[in-house]
XYZ file of C-alpha atoms in Angstrom:
348
model
C 11.740 -15.269 1.099
C 8.416 -17.124 1.101
C 6.279 -16.160 4.111
C 5.563 -18.848 6.720
C 2.025 -20.068 7.281
C 2.206 -19.355 11.035
C 3.798 -16.278 12.557
C 6.183 -16.662 15.483
C 3.413 -15.488 17.840
C 1.076 -18.213 16.587
C 3.804 -20.823 17.000
C 4.336 -19.779 20.637
C 0.585 -19.919 21.232
C 0.214 -23.426 19.779
C 3.284 -24.738 21.582
C 1.813 -23.471 24.834
C -1.676 -24.873 24.148
C -0.732 -28.334 22.856
C 0.401 -29.901 26.183
C -2.755 -28.723 27.931
C -5.193 -29.822 25.214
C -3.382 -33.113 24.597
C -3.511 -34.018 28.275
C -7.130 -32.937 28.832
C -8.431 -34.485 25.606
C -6.719 -37.840 26.022
C -7.591 -38.055 29.720
C -11.232 -37.567 28.713
C -11.152 -40.220 25.963
C -8.661 -42.762 27.323
C -8.705 -42.151 31.051
C -5.826 -42.494 33.561
C -4.173 -45.201 31.449
C -3.022 -42.434 29.071
C -0.501 -41.387 31.711
C 0.387 -44.863 32.968
C 0.392 -47.081 29.863
C 3.099 -46.345 27.260
C 1.097 -47.844 24.366
C -1.976 -45.751 25.206
C 0.179 -42.665 25.595
C 1.853 -43.095 22.202
C -1.382 -43.877 20.338
C -3.328 -41.095 22.054
C -0.580 -38.503 21.471
C -0.301 -39.458 17.794
C -4.057 -39.200 17.261
C -4.499 -35.919 19.091
C -1.449 -34.393 17.319
C -2.860 -35.165 13.887
C -6.371 -34.010 14.821
C -5.045 -30.859 16.470
C -3.117 -29.695 13.414
C -5.949 -30.585 11.035
C -8.249 -28.432 13.159
C -5.766 -25.598 13.608
C -4.895 -25.322 9.925
C -8.586 -25.420 8.955
C -9.608 -22.824 11.527
C -6.637 -20.574 10.765
C -7.526 -20.529 7.059
C -11.109 -19.621 7.961
C -10.049 -16.876 10.387
C -7.663 -15.335 7.839
C -10.347 -15.430 5.172
C -12.709 -13.539 7.488
C -9.968 -11.017 8.343
C -9.286 -10.478 4.633
C -13.026 -9.996 4.051
C -13.367 -7.461 6.903
C -9.909 -5.923 7.329
C -10.749 -2.421 8.565
C -10.906 -1.183 12.157
C -14.533 -0.060 11.869
C -15.447 -3.636 10.850
C -14.114 -5.173 14.085
C -17.504 -6.159 15.543
C -18.696 -7.677 12.255
C -15.345 -9.411 11.744
C -15.397 -11.035 15.210
C -19.090 -11.997 14.931
C -18.670 -13.688 11.542
C -15.462 -15.295 12.723
C -17.075 -16.819 15.831
C -20.115 -17.986 13.856
C -18.132 -19.780 11.152
C -15.412 -21.086 13.454
C -18.045 -22.337 15.911
C -19.916 -24.205 13.181
C -16.734 -25.805 11.860
C -15.684 -26.743 15.407
C -18.939 -28.638 15.926
C -18.195 -30.667 12.796
C -14.596 -31.269 13.852
C -15.764 -32.466 17.294
C -17.872 -35.177 15.656
C -14.969 -36.076 13.385
C -12.538 -36.304 16.329
C -14.759 -38.656 18.329
C -15.283 -40.832 15.255
C -11.510 -41.106 14.728
C -10.983 -42.156 18.349
C -13.800 -44.690 18.072
C -12.224 -46.532 15.117
C -8.680 -46.661 16.533
C -7.685 -50.111 17.805
C -6.627 -50.395 21.431
C -8.750 -47.454 22.555
C -12.239 -48.102 23.890
C -14.113 -44.959 22.809
C -17.761 -45.130 21.763
C -19.025 -42.934 18.943
C -21.940 -41.584 21.015
C -23.504 -38.236 21.849
C -22.334 -38.346 25.468
C -18.759 -38.350 24.169
C -19.372 -35.693 21.513
C -21.051 -32.826 23.387
C -18.258 -32.297 25.977
C -15.789 -31.984 23.087
C -18.078 -29.413 21.493
C -18.133 -27.392 24.708
C -14.360 -27.646 25.084
C -14.003 -26.639 21.433
C -16.274 -23.641 22.001
C -14.034 -22.346 24.779
C -11.008 -23.003 22.596
C -12.632 -21.088 19.720
C -13.046 -18.005 21.883
C -9.357 -18.069 22.808
C -8.300 -18.866 19.237
C -10.336 -16.031 17.726
C -9.143 -13.616 20.418
C -5.495 -14.581 19.985
C -5.560 -14.520 16.175
C -7.360 -11.179 16.310
C -4.667 -9.898 18.668
C -1.904 -11.213 16.405
C -3.593 -9.550 13.424
C -3.823 -6.233 15.248
C -0.171 -6.515 16.292
C 0.943 -7.240 12.720
C -1.176 -4.351 11.418
C 0.366 -2.038 14.009
C 3.891 -3.113 13.017
C 2.989 -2.678 9.338
C 1.578 0.796 10.009
C 4.689 1.724 11.984
C 6.918 0.579 9.120
C 4.770 2.480 6.606
C 4.907 5.618 8.763
C 8.692 5.380 8.998
C 8.890 4.899 5.226
C 6.689 7.932 4.578
C 8.744 9.955 7.046
C 11.933 9.024 5.185
C 10.268 9.928 1.880
C 9.153 13.263 3.319
C 12.684 14.016 4.498
C 14.025 13.026 1.090
C 11.421 15.253 -0.522
C 12.525 18.189 1.630
C 16.122 17.551 0.645
C 15.170 17.259 -3.034
C 13.138 20.460 -2.772
C 16.101 22.306 -1.358
C 18.278 21.013 -4.178
C 15.567 21.778 -6.722
C 15.353 25.418 -5.710
C 18.442 26.000 -7.855
C 18.467 23.198 -10.414
C 21.935 23.410 -11.998
C 20.902 21.540 -15.153
C 17.872 23.748 -15.789
C 19.801 26.919 -14.902
C 22.677 25.989 -17.211
C 20.326 25.367 -20.152
C 18.391 28.563 -19.422
C 21.568 30.666 -19.351
C 22.710 29.125 -22.637
C 19.341 29.938 -24.169
C 19.465 33.474 -22.764
C 22.981 33.983 -24.125
C 21.828 33.138 -27.641
C 18.700 35.312 -27.314
C 20.643 38.442 -26.287
C 22.388 38.550 -29.646
C 19.271 37.666 -31.652
C 16.269 39.324 -30.018
C 16.675 41.588 -26.993
C 12.926 41.904 -26.348
C 12.585 38.143 -26.307
C 15.599 37.937 -24.027
C 13.993 40.368 -21.565
C 10.778 38.330 -21.521
C 12.852 35.205 -20.979
C 14.600 36.775 -17.962
C 11.244 37.828 -16.488
C 9.826 34.330 -16.893
C 12.984 32.804 -15.418
C 12.662 35.076 -12.375
C 9.005 34.045 -11.967
C 10.010 30.376 -12.134
C 12.552 30.672 -9.341
C 10.316 32.911 -7.239
C 7.544 30.309 -7.406
C 10.003 27.498 -6.689
C 11.339 29.240 -3.572
C 7.798 29.901 -2.308
C 6.728 26.308 -3.054
C 9.380 24.954 -0.684
C 7.518 26.606 2.232
C 4.044 25.095 1.693
C 2.431 21.687 1.217
C -0.418 22.846 -1.045
C -1.019 25.602 -3.578
C -4.134 26.422 -5.561
C -4.475 24.569 -8.811
C -4.903 27.939 -10.513
C -1.459 29.020 -9.251
C 0.096 25.749 -10.379
C -1.424 26.022 -13.858
C -0.263 29.650 -14.049
C 3.236 28.488 -13.160
C 3.036 25.846 -15.882
C 2.151 28.515 -18.469
C 5.298 30.430 -17.511
C 7.341 27.238 -17.470
C 5.965 26.300 -20.881
C 7.075 29.637 -22.333
C 10.646 28.934 -21.202
C 10.550 25.417 -22.626
C 9.095 26.696 -25.896
C 12.046 29.049 -26.365
C 14.379 26.100 -26.044
C 12.428 23.346 -27.834
C 10.207 25.303 -30.209
C 7.643 23.196 -32.087
C 9.279 20.018 -30.817
C 7.310 20.331 -27.572
C 3.546 20.856 -27.522
C 1.815 21.391 -24.181
C -1.967 21.646 -23.826
C -3.144 23.224 -20.554
C -6.730 23.394 -19.222
C -8.536 26.702 -19.663
C -11.100 26.514 -16.863
C -9.527 25.777 -13.489
C -11.776 25.505 -10.381
C -10.710 27.945 -7.673
C -11.332 25.587 -4.732
C -8.953 22.828 -5.851
C -5.395 22.471 -4.565
C -2.325 20.422 -5.404
C 1.185 19.951 -3.962
C 3.430 22.578 -5.595
C 5.636 21.665 -8.568
C 3.791 18.346 -9.065
C 3.012 19.105 -12.697
C 6.562 20.261 -13.376
C 7.888 16.907 -12.163
C 5.700 15.066 -14.662
C 6.505 17.449 -17.519
C 10.231 17.004 -16.840
C 9.821 13.229 -16.704
C 8.076 13.261 -20.089
C 10.970 15.216 -21.570
C 13.474 12.982 -19.805
C 12.200 9.719 -21.244
C 11.110 10.748 -24.730
C 12.739 12.086 -27.881
C 11.235 15.072 -29.680
C 11.646 16.921 -32.955
C 9.672 19.286 -35.160
C 8.552 16.336 -37.273
C 7.804 14.142 -34.246
C 6.841 16.527 -31.452
C 6.351 15.433 -27.867
C 2.678 16.146 -27.130
C 1.718 16.620 -23.491
C -1.879 17.299 -22.463
C -3.245 18.141 -19.025
C -6.925 17.537 -18.214
C -9.074 18.028 -15.104
C -11.909 15.614 -14.305
C -13.670 14.425 -11.125
C -11.234 16.048 -8.673
C -8.258 14.536 -10.476
C -5.765 15.980 -12.942
C -4.305 13.776 -15.677
C -1.002 14.416 -17.465
C -0.632 12.397 -20.665
C 2.087 12.235 -23.291
C 2.722 10.254 -26.457
C 5.502 7.685 -26.098
C 8.646 8.253 -28.165
C 11.058 6.518 -25.852
C 14.710 7.429 -25.671
C 17.204 4.569 -25.742
C 19.283 6.088 -22.955
C 17.406 8.983 -21.336
C 19.429 11.782 -19.774
C 18.446 12.952 -16.301
C 16.410 16.120 -16.122
C 14.791 15.938 -12.701
C 15.278 14.371 -9.314
C 12.810 12.193 -7.480
C 10.147 11.572 -10.121
C 7.171 9.573 -8.946
C 8.835 8.856 -5.599
C 9.020 12.579 -4.952
C 5.379 12.975 -5.964
C 4.298 10.289 -3.496
C 6.283 12.050 -0.777
C 4.500 15.315 -1.637
C 1.074 13.670 -1.281
C 1.808 11.577 1.818
C 1.329 14.396 4.385
C -1.841 15.799 2.790
C -3.900 12.920 1.356
C -4.442 9.150 1.431
C -5.682 9.136 -2.157
C -3.466 7.350 -4.636
C -1.519 8.433 -7.693
C -2.508 6.243 -10.652
C -0.525 5.375 -13.770
C -1.873 4.131 -17.097
C 0.208 3.102 -20.090
C -0.387 1.511 -23.464
C 1.702 1.188 -26.592
C 1.281 4.835 -27.614
C 0.521 6.835 -24.475
C 1.635 7.260 -20.886
C -0.573 9.019 -18.325
C -0.327 9.868 -14.643
C -3.431 10.896 -12.695
C -3.056 12.988 -9.533
C -5.762 13.627 -6.907
C -6.863 17.224 -6.471
C -7.530 18.346 -2.915
C -9.795 20.772 -1.130
C -7.489 22.564 1.315
C -7.032 22.625 4.214
C -8.778 19.304 4.789
C -7.058 15.964 4.422
C -8.932 13.925 1.779
C -9.091 10.172 2.346
C -9.412 7.489 -0.328
C-alpha cells in the first residue's frame, strides 16, 4: 500500500488548527463581516483553505527534508535550528504571498501594504514554532514505534535462532551422511575411520558448547572449520576446496558456527565435481571476514542447513549493530561478516 503524505497524527493536528487559523486570519483581513455576510464567509474560507494547504504542504516537505538530513538523536539541536531557520524564512515569503492574494480578490477590501503583512509574519512565526514542535514530536513518535517494531522483530529472530541452535545441535541430515561415510570407511581404512570419529566428536562438542555463548574467538571458529573441512573432504574429496586464513588475530571474536552456516549454504546452492570443484575461500581484512565461493548454481538445491542468512542476522543482533554485507557477480558470491572485540558491543 502506498504511504499517505500525512500521518493520522498530522491530520488530527491540521483539523484542529484550521478552524482557529481560518477564523483569526479572515477576521483580521475581512473584519466582522466574515461572520455576518455569507458571501464574505464563502470567499474568505475558500481563499484561506487554498493558502493554508499550499503553506502546509510546502512547510511539511521542508521539515521532512531537514529531518532526513539530520535524522539522528544527537543531531536534535542542529535539526531544530535548521528547521526553524528555513521554515521561518519560507513563512515570511508565504505571508507576503497571502496578503497579495487577498488584495487581488474581488469583493474583499484588503490593501497590499506593510501594515497588513507584518502581523501575518508574526502570526506565522508563532505557527512555525508549533508546527516544528508538533512535526518533531510526530517524528519522534514514529521513530519510537519503528524502533519498538524492530526490537520485537529482532527478539523473534533471536528466539528463532535459539530454536534453530537447539535443532542444529544434532543435525539429522549431517549425522546421517556422516554415519554413511563412517560405515564405508570402516571396511576400507580403519585408521581413517578412527580419525573421522574423532573429528565428528569434536564437531558435536563444539556445537554443544556454541549453543551456550554469543561469541567465540575467531581462532576457535577457524580451528572448528579446519575440523569441519576434514569431515567434508572425506565425503566430497577434490570436489570441495576450502582455503582458510593462516594468521588469525587473537583479539577478534565472532558468533559461533557463523562460518559453518555460510559453508553449508555454498554447498546447498552449488554443484561440485572433481572436474568442476566448488572453491570456497575465507579472508580476514579490516575487522571483517569474507567468505567467497564460485557460482555453479544447482537447478533445484537440496536443503543442507536451517536459517541461513536470517540465522546469521539473529546471531549478530544481540552483539553488534554492524551489518552483514553481500556481494555477487556472474562468477562469484561473497558474504562479509563483521569481526568483534569482545566483550564490547561494536556499533556501525
